[in-house]
Short mmCIF file of C-alpha atoms in Angstrom, two decimals:
data_model
loop_
_atom_site.label_atom_id
_atom_site.label_comp_id
_atom_site.label_asym_id
_atom_site.label_seq_id
_atom_site.Cartn_x
_atom_site.Cartn_y
_atom_site.Cartn_z
CA UNK A 1 -13.54 -10.13 -9.83
CA UNK A 2 -10.88 -11.28 -12.66
CA UNK A 3 -11.24 -10.86 -16.16
CA UNK A 4 -9.95 -11.52 -18.99
CA UNK A 5 -10.93 -8.69 -21.65
CA UNK A 6 -9.90 -9.01 -25.20
CA UNK A 7 -6.85 -10.69 -23.67
CA UNK A 8 -5.89 -8.01 -21.64
CA UNK A 9 -6.15 -8.39 -17.89
CA UNK A 10 -8.44 -6.53 -15.74
CA UNK A 11 -8.77 -7.04 -11.88
CA UNK A 12 -12.30 -5.45 -10.30
CA UNK A 13 -12.08 -5.43 -6.59
CA UNK A 14 -15.65 -5.38 -5.00
CA UNK A 15 -16.61 -3.90 -1.97
CA UNK A 16 -16.10 -6.79 0.63
CA UNK A 17 -19.33 -9.72 1.08
CA UNK A 18 -20.50 -10.27 4.45
CA UNK A 19 -19.14 -13.74 4.16
CA UNK A 20 -15.57 -14.91 3.36
CA UNK A 21 -14.35 -16.08 0.11
CA UNK A 22 -14.22 -19.82 0.15
CA UNK A 23 -11.59 -20.48 -2.62
CA UNK A 24 -8.14 -19.04 -2.98
CA UNK A 25 -9.20 -17.72 -6.73
CA UNK A 26 -11.93 -15.53 -5.35
CA UNK A 27 -10.46 -14.12 -2.35
CA UNK A 28 -7.54 -12.77 -4.27
CA UNK A 29 -9.93 -11.72 -7.07
CA UNK A 30 -11.76 -9.17 -4.26
CA UNK A 31 -8.27 -8.09 -3.03
CA UNK A 32 -7.70 -7.24 -6.35
CA UNK A 33 -4.41 -9.44 -7.40
CA UNK A 34 -4.21 -12.84 -8.98
CA UNK A 35 -3.60 -16.32 -7.09
CA UNK A 36 -2.32 -19.04 -9.06
CA UNK A 37 -0.24 -21.74 -10.06
CA UNK A 38 1.80 -24.13 -12.67
CA UNK A 39 0.91 -26.77 -14.38
CA UNK A 40 1.68 -29.50 -16.87
CA UNK A 41 -1.30 -30.68 -19.23
CA UNK A 42 -1.31 -34.13 -17.64
CA UNK A 43 -2.89 -31.84 -14.40
CA UNK A 44 -5.82 -29.91 -15.65
CA UNK A 45 -8.08 -31.03 -12.58
CA UNK A 46 -10.79 -29.04 -11.82
CA UNK A 47 -9.32 -27.73 -8.88
CA UNK A 48 -7.47 -26.03 -10.97
CA UNK A 49 -9.92 -23.69 -12.56
CA UNK A 50 -11.18 -23.92 -8.75
CA UNK A 51 -8.76 -22.40 -6.83
CA UNK A 52 -6.71 -20.33 -8.88
CA UNK A 53 -7.18 -17.14 -11.18
CA UNK A 54 -3.80 -17.63 -13.18
CA UNK A 55 -1.92 -20.31 -14.72
CA UNK A 56 2.01 -20.84 -15.34
CA UNK A 57 2.96 -23.45 -17.90
CA UNK A 58 5.81 -24.96 -15.40
CA UNK A 59 7.74 -26.96 -18.61
CA UNK A 60 5.39 -26.27 -21.59
CA UNK A 61 6.90 -23.53 -22.71
CA UNK A 62 10.37 -23.81 -21.61
CA UNK A 63 12.73 -23.08 -25.18
CA UNK A 64 13.93 -26.66 -24.42
CA UNK A 65 10.04 -27.64 -25.27
CA UNK A 66 9.45 -25.02 -27.95
CA UNK A 67 12.21 -23.95 -29.54
CA UNK A 68 14.65 -24.62 -32.77
CA UNK A 69 17.55 -24.02 -33.30
CA UNK A 70 17.16 -21.45 -35.52
CA UNK A 71 14.71 -19.77 -33.31
CA UNK A 72 11.65 -21.28 -34.67
CA UNK A 73 8.56 -23.20 -32.99
CA UNK A 74 8.08 -26.39 -32.27
CA UNK A 75 5.82 -29.22 -29.91
CA UNK A 76 3.45 -26.24 -28.74
CA UNK A 77 0.72 -28.77 -28.28
CA UNK A 78 1.59 -29.15 -24.42
CA UNK A 79 1.36 -24.74 -24.63
CA UNK A 80 -1.26 -24.55 -26.95
CA UNK A 81 -3.47 -27.28 -24.51
CA UNK A 82 -2.24 -25.15 -21.55
CA UNK A 83 -3.41 -22.09 -23.15
CA UNK A 84 -6.65 -23.13 -24.59
CA UNK A 85 -8.18 -24.08 -20.71
CA UNK A 86 -6.79 -21.03 -18.98
CA UNK A 87 -8.73 -18.67 -22.09
CA UNK A 88 -11.81 -21.52 -21.14
CA UNK A 89 -11.88 -20.85 -17.80
CA UNK A 90 -10.86 -17.37 -17.46
CA UNK A 91 -7.51 -17.49 -16.28
CA UNK A 92 -4.57 -15.41 -16.46
CA UNK A 93 -1.35 -17.17 -18.05
CA UNK A 94 1.63 -15.90 -17.94
CA UNK A 95 4.61 -17.42 -20.23
CA UNK A 96 7.86 -18.89 -19.17
CA UNK A 97 10.25 -18.75 -20.21
CA UNK A 98 11.89 -16.88 -23.34
CA UNK A 99 15.89 -15.99 -22.12
CA UNK A 100 17.19 -18.68 -20.27
CA UNK A 101 20.86 -20.37 -19.39
CA UNK A 102 19.38 -23.46 -18.57
CA UNK A 103 16.89 -25.99 -20.21
CA UNK A 104 17.65 -24.04 -23.45
CA UNK A 105 17.67 -26.89 -25.74
CA UNK A 106 18.08 -26.23 -29.47
CA UNK A 107 18.90 -22.55 -28.67
CA UNK A 108 21.80 -23.56 -26.28
CA UNK A 109 24.85 -21.30 -27.40
CA UNK A 110 22.40 -19.42 -29.93
CA UNK A 111 23.22 -15.22 -31.25
CA UNK A 112 21.64 -12.82 -30.24
CA UNK A 113 19.85 -12.52 -33.07
CA UNK A 114 18.64 -15.75 -32.98
CA UNK A 115 16.88 -14.98 -29.24
CA UNK A 116 15.34 -12.58 -31.11
CA UNK A 117 13.93 -14.54 -33.30
CA UNK A 118 12.80 -17.20 -30.87
CA UNK A 119 11.17 -14.16 -29.00
CA UNK A 120 9.37 -12.95 -32.05
CA UNK A 121 7.66 -16.26 -32.59
CA UNK A 122 6.82 -17.57 -29.31
CA UNK A 123 5.49 -13.80 -28.37
CA UNK A 124 3.31 -13.24 -31.77
CA UNK A 125 1.79 -16.86 -31.39
CA UNK A 126 -0.44 -16.53 -28.42
CA UNK A 127 -0.48 -13.17 -28.37
CA UNK A 128 -2.75 -11.27 -25.63
CA UNK A 129 -3.71 -14.49 -24.60
CA UNK A 130 -0.43 -14.35 -22.16
CA UNK A 131 -1.13 -11.51 -19.80
CA UNK A 132 2.61 -11.70 -19.34
CA UNK A 133 5.83 -12.99 -20.21
CA UNK A 134 8.64 -14.14 -18.34
CA UNK A 135 11.78 -12.39 -20.96
CA UNK A 136 14.43 -12.98 -19.05
CA UNK A 137 15.15 -15.99 -16.19
CA UNK A 138 17.68 -16.15 -13.42
CA UNK A 139 20.00 -14.08 -14.99
CA UNK A 140 22.08 -13.28 -11.50
CA UNK A 141 24.83 -15.53 -10.04
CA UNK A 142 24.08 -17.68 -7.27
CA UNK A 143 25.41 -16.80 -3.66
CA UNK A 144 24.82 -13.27 -3.60
CA UNK A 145 27.56 -12.27 -5.32
CA UNK A 146 25.58 -9.44 -7.14
CA UNK A 147 27.05 -10.36 -10.61
CA UNK A 148 25.50 -11.63 -13.90
CA UNK A 149 26.14 -15.27 -15.07
CA UNK A 150 28.74 -16.61 -16.64
CA UNK A 151 26.81 -18.89 -18.60
CA UNK A 152 25.50 -18.62 -22.09
CA UNK A 153 23.88 -16.14 -22.95
CA UNK A 154 25.56 -13.76 -20.52
CA UNK A 155 28.70 -14.55 -22.42
CA UNK A 156 27.39 -12.15 -25.42
CA UNK A 157 27.80 -9.51 -22.90
CA UNK A 158 30.21 -7.34 -22.93
CA UNK A 159 31.48 -3.91 -21.14
CA UNK A 160 33.18 -1.35 -23.47
CA UNK A 161 34.44 1.02 -21.19
CA UNK A 162 35.18 -1.24 -18.30
CA UNK A 163 33.17 0.75 -15.81
CA UNK A 164 31.46 -3.01 -13.85
CA UNK A 165 28.19 -2.82 -15.50
CA UNK A 166 26.41 -3.32 -19.42
CA UNK A 167 24.35 0.01 -18.86
CA UNK A 168 25.96 2.17 -21.47
CA UNK A 169 25.28 2.34 -25.17
CA UNK A 170 28.72 0.72 -26.77
CA UNK A 171 27.94 -2.21 -23.78
CA UNK A 172 26.24 -5.44 -25.10
CA UNK A 173 23.35 -6.83 -22.57
CA UNK A 174 21.56 -9.59 -23.67
CA UNK A 175 18.92 -8.26 -21.05
CA UNK A 176 18.58 -5.19 -22.60
CA UNK A 177 18.52 -6.35 -25.98
CA UNK A 178 16.31 -8.84 -25.27
CA UNK A 179 13.19 -6.99 -23.64
CA UNK A 180 13.82 -4.11 -26.70
CA UNK A 181 13.15 -7.16 -28.74
CA UNK A 182 10.01 -8.26 -27.00
CA UNK A 183 8.46 -5.09 -26.39
CA UNK A 184 9.06 -4.04 -30.18
CA UNK A 185 7.07 -7.38 -30.62
CA UNK A 186 4.27 -6.10 -28.15
CA UNK A 187 3.88 -3.05 -29.36
CA UNK A 188 3.74 -3.98 -33.54
CA UNK A 189 1.31 -6.62 -32.81
CA UNK A 190 -0.42 -4.42 -30.47
CA UNK A 191 -0.87 -7.18 -27.63
CA UNK A 192 -1.27 -6.38 -23.75
CA UNK A 193 0.87 -8.46 -22.95
CA UNK A 194 3.60 -7.23 -19.95
CA UNK A 195 7.33 -8.29 -19.66
CA UNK A 196 8.81 -9.72 -17.05
CA UNK A 197 12.07 -10.53 -15.51
CA UNK A 198 12.00 -13.38 -13.08
CA UNK A 199 15.04 -14.43 -10.60
CA UNK A 200 15.16 -15.95 -7.19
CA UNK A 201 16.95 -15.05 -4.18
CA UNK A 202 15.94 -11.68 -4.65
CA UNK A 203 12.82 -11.55 -2.16
CA UNK A 204 14.43 -9.56 0.43
CA UNK A 205 16.57 -6.24 1.10
CA UNK A 206 18.91 -8.47 3.52
CA UNK A 207 20.15 -11.93 3.69
CA UNK A 208 20.65 -14.74 6.98
CA UNK A 209 22.41 -12.37 9.65
CA UNK A 210 21.50 -8.85 8.10
CA UNK A 211 23.83 -8.39 5.10
CA UNK A 212 22.58 -6.86 2.30
CA UNK A 213 21.30 -9.04 -0.25
CA UNK A 214 23.68 -7.74 -3.59
CA UNK A 215 21.50 -10.42 -5.85
CA UNK A 216 18.12 -8.55 -5.39
CA UNK A 217 20.33 -4.83 -5.42
CA UNK A 218 21.76 -6.01 -8.77
CA UNK A 219 18.44 -6.75 -9.98
CA UNK A 220 16.71 -3.64 -8.91
CA UNK A 221 19.38 -1.83 -10.71
CA UNK A 222 18.59 -3.49 -14.19
CA UNK A 223 15.00 -2.91 -13.60
CA UNK A 224 15.69 1.08 -12.82
CA UNK A 225 18.18 1.02 -15.69
CA UNK A 226 16.16 -0.90 -18.33
CA UNK A 227 12.57 0.54 -16.52
CA UNK A 228 11.34 1.44 -20.49
CA UNK A 229 10.98 -1.70 -21.57
CA UNK A 230 10.44 -4.31 -17.99
CA UNK A 231 6.46 -3.87 -16.74
CA UNK A 232 6.99 -6.11 -14.07
CA UNK A 233 9.35 -8.15 -11.77
CA UNK A 234 8.92 -12.05 -10.52
CA UNK A 235 10.03 -12.57 -7.37
CA UNK A 236 10.26 -16.68 -7.69
CA UNK A 237 9.97 -16.99 -3.79
CA UNK A 238 11.44 -20.20 -3.14
CA UNK A 239 11.93 -19.84 0.64
CA UNK A 240 14.33 -22.46 1.77
CA UNK A 241 16.88 -22.79 4.65
CA UNK A 242 19.70 -21.47 2.47
CA UNK A 243 21.08 -18.16 4.08
CA UNK A 244 20.25 -16.56 0.77
CA UNK A 245 16.93 -18.06 0.63
CA UNK A 246 14.86 -17.21 4.17
CA UNK A 247 11.99 -15.03 4.83
CA UNK A 248 13.70 -12.08 5.99
CA UNK A 249 11.11 -9.36 7.55
CA UNK A 250 11.82 -6.69 4.76
CA UNK A 251 10.66 -9.17 2.62
CA UNK A 252 7.62 -6.08 1.95
CA UNK A 253 9.91 -3.43 2.00
CA UNK A 254 11.71 -5.50 -1.15
CA UNK A 255 8.28 -5.32 -3.16
CA UNK A 256 7.79 -1.80 -2.11
CA UNK A 257 11.01 -0.56 -3.43
CA UNK A 258 10.42 -2.35 -7.02
CA UNK A 259 7.09 -1.25 -7.13
CA UNK A 260 8.45 2.36 -6.34
CA UNK A 261 9.84 2.28 -9.88
CA UNK A 262 6.56 1.65 -11.04
CA UNK A 263 6.61 -2.19 -12.19
CA UNK A 264 4.12 -4.55 -11.01
CA UNK A 265 5.90 -7.22 -8.65
CA UNK A 266 4.66 -10.87 -8.44
CA UNK A 267 5.44 -13.74 -5.97
CA UNK A 268 5.67 -15.73 -9.09
CA UNK A 269 7.26 -19.48 -8.37
CA UNK A 270 6.00 -19.48 -4.56
CA UNK A 271 7.09 -22.96 -2.19
CA UNK A 272 7.81 -22.59 1.33
CA UNK A 273 9.86 -25.48 2.57
CA UNK A 274 9.29 -27.25 5.91
CA UNK A 275 12.98 -27.09 7.06
CA UNK A 276 11.44 -23.32 7.51
CA UNK A 277 9.80 -24.41 10.16
CA UNK A 278 11.15 -27.26 11.64
CA UNK A 279 9.52 -29.90 9.48
CA UNK A 280 6.28 -28.75 10.51
CA UNK A 281 3.33 -28.90 7.48
CA UNK A 282 1.18 -27.45 10.33
CA UNK A 283 0.75 -24.14 12.20
CA UNK A 284 4.72 -23.49 11.64
CA UNK A 285 4.43 -23.84 7.60
CA UNK A 286 1.12 -21.58 7.61
CA UNK A 287 2.86 -18.60 9.39
CA UNK A 288 5.30 -18.99 7.12
CA UNK A 289 3.11 -18.64 4.09
CA UNK A 290 1.01 -15.83 6.19
CA UNK A 291 3.89 -13.76 6.58
CA UNK A 292 4.45 -14.20 3.05
CA UNK A 293 1.64 -13.27 1.57
CA UNK A 294 0.66 -10.33 3.49
CA UNK A 295 3.97 -8.87 2.29
CA UNK A 296 2.59 -9.07 -1.19
CA UNK A 297 -1.01 -7.53 -0.03
CA UNK A 298 0.85 -4.47 1.88
CA UNK A 299 2.04 -3.32 -1.76
CA UNK A 300 -0.91 -1.77 -3.80
CA UNK A 301 1.73 -2.99 -6.84
CA UNK A 302 2.01 -6.45 -5.74
CA UNK A 303 -0.11 -7.96 -8.11
CA UNK A 304 -0.11 -11.91 -8.36
CA UNK A 305 1.10 -14.54 -6.14
CA UNK A 306 1.62 -18.10 -7.81
CA UNK A 307 2.40 -21.07 -6.15
CA UNK A 308 4.57 -23.92 -7.80
CA UNK A 309 2.26 -26.64 -8.36
CA UNK A 310 -0.69 -27.65 -6.41
CA UNK A 311 0.30 -30.13 -4.19
CA UNK A 312 3.63 -31.53 -2.18
CA UNK A 313 3.78 -34.64 -4.13
CA UNK A 314 3.94 -33.42 -7.21
CA UNK A 315 6.25 -30.43 -6.76
CA UNK A 316 9.63 -30.05 -8.21
CA UNK A 317 10.52 -30.31 -4.57
CA UNK A 318 8.37 -32.74 -2.98
CA UNK A 319 10.66 -33.92 -0.43
CA UNK A 320 10.82 -30.28 0.84
CA UNK A 321 6.88 -30.66 1.27
CA UNK A 322 6.25 -26.85 0.73
CA UNK A 323 3.10 -26.66 -1.16
CA UNK A 324 -0.60 -25.76 -0.09
CA UNK A 325 -1.89 -29.43 -0.69
CA UNK A 326 -1.43 -32.74 0.38
CA UNK A 327 -2.56 -35.85 -2.51
CA UNK A 328 -2.59 -36.08 -6.14
CA UNK A 329 -4.04 -36.86 -9.32
CA UNK A 330 -6.77 -34.72 -9.00
CA UNK A 331 -7.42 -36.05 -5.39
CA UNK A 332 -6.52 -33.30 -2.95
CA UNK A 333 -6.48 -32.31 0.61
CA UNK A 334 -5.88 -28.50 1.96
CA UNK A 335 -2.99 -27.62 4.58
CA UNK A 336 -3.22 -25.75 7.07
CA UNK A 337 -1.27 -23.34 4.93
CA UNK A 338 -3.87 -23.38 2.75
CA UNK A 339 -6.32 -21.96 5.15
CA UNK A 340 -4.12 -19.26 6.73
CA UNK A 341 -3.63 -17.90 3.00
CA UNK A 342 -7.35 -17.90 2.23
CA UNK A 343 -7.81 -16.10 5.32
CA UNK A 344 -5.23 -13.47 4.29
CA UNK A 345 -7.02 -12.96 1.24
CA UNK A 346 -10.20 -12.68 2.93
CA UNK A 347 -8.72 -9.92 4.95
CA UNK A 348 -7.85 -8.20 1.61
CA UNK A 349 -5.20 -5.06 1.77
CA UNK A 350 -4.68 -2.62 4.37
CA UNK A 351 -5.82 -4.82 6.98
CA UNK A 352 -3.70 -5.57 10.19
CA UNK A 353 -2.04 -8.66 10.04
CA UNK A 354 -0.85 -11.15 12.64
CA UNK A 355 2.16 -9.56 12.56
CA UNK A 356 1.39 -5.77 12.19
CA UNK A 357 2.63 -4.17 8.40
CA UNK A 358 4.93 -1.29 7.63
CA UNK A 359 1.91 1.94 7.23
CA UNK A 360 3.02 4.10 4.73
CA UNK A 361 3.46 7.89 5.47
CA UNK A 362 3.65 10.03 2.13
CA UNK A 363 5.67 13.23 2.72
CA UNK A 364 4.45 16.01 3.38
CA UNK A 365 4.12 19.28 0.99
CA UNK A 366 4.46 21.51 3.84
CA UNK A 367 5.35 20.61 7.13
CA UNK A 368 2.87 20.29 9.64
CA UNK A 369 2.08 22.90 12.20
CA UNK A 370 2.98 21.97 15.35
CA UNK A 371 0.12 24.42 17.11
CA UNK A 372 -3.02 25.15 15.82
CA UNK A 373 -3.17 28.21 13.48
CA UNK A 374 -4.46 31.19 15.06
CA UNK A 375 -7.62 32.35 14.32
CA UNK A 376 -6.33 35.84 13.22
CA UNK A 377 -2.85 36.43 11.24
CA UNK A 378 -0.36 37.37 14.24
CA UNK A 379 1.27 40.66 13.27
CA UNK A 380 4.45 40.25 11.60
CA UNK A 381 4.58 40.50 8.03
CA UNK A 382 2.63 37.91 5.83
CA UNK A 383 4.58 35.64 3.43
CA UNK A 384 4.85 36.45 -0.09
CA UNK A 385 1.60 34.91 -2.27
CA UNK A 386 4.55 33.30 -4.54
CA UNK A 387 7.63 31.54 -2.81
CA UNK A 388 10.54 32.95 -4.01
CA UNK A 389 12.57 30.77 -6.49
CA UNK A 390 14.50 28.20 -4.88
CA UNK A 391 18.08 27.32 -6.47
CA UNK A 392 20.23 24.29 -5.30
CA UNK A 393 18.00 21.26 -4.16
CA UNK A 394 15.58 20.25 -1.70
CA UNK A 395 14.66 16.98 -0.15
CA UNK A 396 11.73 15.26 1.84
CA UNK A 397 11.16 11.84 2.97
CA UNK A 398 8.52 9.44 2.92
CA UNK A 399 8.35 6.75 5.70
CA UNK A 400 7.44 2.91 5.81
CA UNK A 401 7.70 2.06 9.34
CA UNK A 402 6.77 -0.63 11.22
CA UNK A 403 8.50 -1.64 15.27
CA UNK A 404 11.97 -1.95 15.00
CA UNK A 405 12.09 -0.69 12.08
CA UNK A 406 11.80 1.33 8.90
CA UNK A 407 12.42 2.06 5.03
CA UNK A 408 12.78 5.78 3.55
CA UNK A 409 12.56 7.20 0.32
CA UNK A 410 14.54 10.13 -0.06
CA UNK A 411 13.39 12.63 -3.09
CA UNK A 412 16.14 15.42 -4.24
CA UNK A 413 14.64 18.09 -5.94
CA UNK A 414 16.59 20.56 -7.81
CA UNK A 415 15.65 24.06 -7.51
CA UNK A 416 15.64 26.92 -10.67
CA UNK A 417 18.90 25.46 -12.05
CA UNK A 418 20.34 22.13 -12.82
CA UNK A 419 22.57 20.46 -10.56
CA UNK A 420 25.48 18.24 -11.05
CA UNK A 421 25.73 16.52 -7.42
CA UNK A 422 23.62 16.73 -4.17
CA UNK A 423 24.57 15.75 -0.77
CA UNK A 424 21.85 15.15 1.49
CA UNK A 425 22.52 15.33 5.49
CA UNK A 426 19.79 13.45 8.11
CA UNK A 427 20.03 13.40 11.68
CA UNK A 428 18.24 9.99 12.78
CA UNK A 429 16.97 9.78 16.11
CA UNK A 430 18.23 7.95 19.32
CA UNK A 431 18.11 4.30 18.85
CA UNK A 432 18.10 4.30 15.20
CA UNK A 433 20.77 2.79 12.65
CA UNK A 434 21.00 2.44 8.42
CA UNK A 435 21.42 -0.70 7.88
CA UNK A 436 21.43 -0.89 4.10
CA UNK A 437 21.21 2.13 1.12
CA UNK A 438 20.32 2.07 -2.26
CA UNK A 439 20.54 4.73 -5.42
CA UNK A 440 23.16 7.00 -2.86
CA UNK A 441 26.73 6.43 -1.41
CA UNK A 442 26.16 7.07 2.50
CA UNK A 443 28.70 8.25 5.38
CA UNK A 444 27.90 7.00 8.89
CA UNK A 445 24.90 5.07 10.20
CA UNK A 446 23.12 6.77 12.98
CA UNK A 447 23.04 9.74 14.48
CA UNK A 448 24.12 12.58 11.59
CA UNK A 449 24.36 10.84 8.35
CA UNK A 450 25.68 11.68 4.90
CA UNK A 451 24.02 10.53 1.75
CA UNK A 452 25.42 11.80 -1.59
CA UNK A 453 24.72 11.14 -5.07
CA UNK A 454 26.05 8.38 -7.06
CA UNK A 455 27.78 8.59 -10.53
CA UNK A 456 24.62 8.05 -12.64
CA UNK A 457 22.05 9.96 -10.43
CA UNK A 458 23.86 13.05 -9.50
CA UNK A 459 22.71 15.31 -12.55
CA UNK A 460 19.31 16.52 -12.09
CA UNK A 461 17.53 19.07 -14.46
CA UNK A 462 16.08 21.72 -13.26
CA UNK A 463 12.65 21.13 -11.13
CA UNK A 464 13.12 17.56 -11.81
CA UNK A 465 13.76 15.25 -9.31
CA UNK A 466 15.79 11.77 -8.18
CA UNK A 467 15.22 9.56 -5.84
CA UNK A 468 17.36 7.44 -3.49
CA UNK A 469 16.32 5.22 -0.32
CA UNK A 470 17.79 3.45 2.78
CA UNK A 471 16.88 1.03 5.35
CA UNK A 472 17.08 1.13 9.17
CA UNK A 473 16.44 -0.21 12.73
CA UNK A 474 14.92 1.38 15.72
CA UNK A 475 12.09 4.72 14.52
CA UNK A 476 12.77 7.27 12.51
CA UNK A 477 9.94 9.87 12.58
CA UNK A 478 10.48 13.67 12.28
CA UNK A 479 13.38 12.93 9.98
CA UNK A 480 14.17 16.91 8.20
CA UNK A 481 17.09 16.38 5.61
CA UNK A 482 19.22 19.27 4.37
CA UNK A 483 20.04 19.33 0.84
CA UNK A 484 23.04 21.21 -0.86
CA UNK A 485 24.00 21.03 -4.44
CA UNK A 486 27.31 20.25 -6.07
#
């Protein structure tokens, strides 16, 4: 079940009951995540609390509604009504949003100082009643460039040393500075609120045609760099037939990649346009929803799914018919997609979906024996009780594998002395090929492939580690990495 305890979110997963749950809210809670929707004060119908355990104000917390030019608050009655409704119905609230180039209202063109004032006022008004805040929304460009937006507030960014990013101490970065302020306010207030970054077209590792999703990679770099301030990532999941917005088979792998950073991942604004199912809002759309929900369920730290509205007619993209209900004004009819989502949620985590999910193989501490150990030790010199100290570096591999593909995470560990750089050699089985890589440089795509550090992860202290990853096609069992330090 899903509880609010002192404003904090507590998800309690109980043993499966004999009968399947009959609402999205109950099925999701039993699976250990929330299932929510976006709404407004004029749509607080009974179905909201019956079917959904989480609520996002669709517009009533955006700066153009509640911010003054000095960073104060105004016109908060709609937001207050939504928060109060959620509290009285034991629903989780996601605040949306604090820093955004769009719908900025009186904040448009404001300084970082003014943004910080607004961030503080908004977080303090609702405190722990807000379980998650979207601190920064849609900071990256469209069209898969992998670059920051060039509109305000990102015009305040300065790359002091000209290295192409905004991650250095001398840089000015509105993302970093906004999250620092938000974290300060949460800590000072003793709130349980978690701080999220939210964006769209970041859902897959790849885009249509198999090319890398540079926008997703840029978001990953931001989260990795500012992990100390960022608690959660929202994949908006507005799926449609734009080449950068389709549902790719590596959605789960990308969710896992972010989850491996230690953050919660949410599918935060889901709608799946009917153009992805040839205008079929029956079985075709249902299967698309099933695939997306299953990708989340198969990753333990994917802790919430929010659809962006209740019914097609009330959606911001009503002509695309991308939600779970038809009808409107409190009179709703369930679509096939609703029943597909309910079915997947009732299966819970770690069950076999319609399309088999990746299975996780943890890296072995020691290589598994190829033959059973002998009953008595062979007449050879036994190994020392304490292994000799290791210099240089070692590497281990963990795999998420599915039919036709895999994602590998490689951990590089320094030995008894620090290292300033590393190189890992892997030999892929016949038929396997690397399609994308993160946190490393790569030479080759098949057979013997070399990976080396990038500029930010070459230095590793003695006994410490860093990680990189890559995605590939084919099968990749039995990988034995060889690490060389420099």
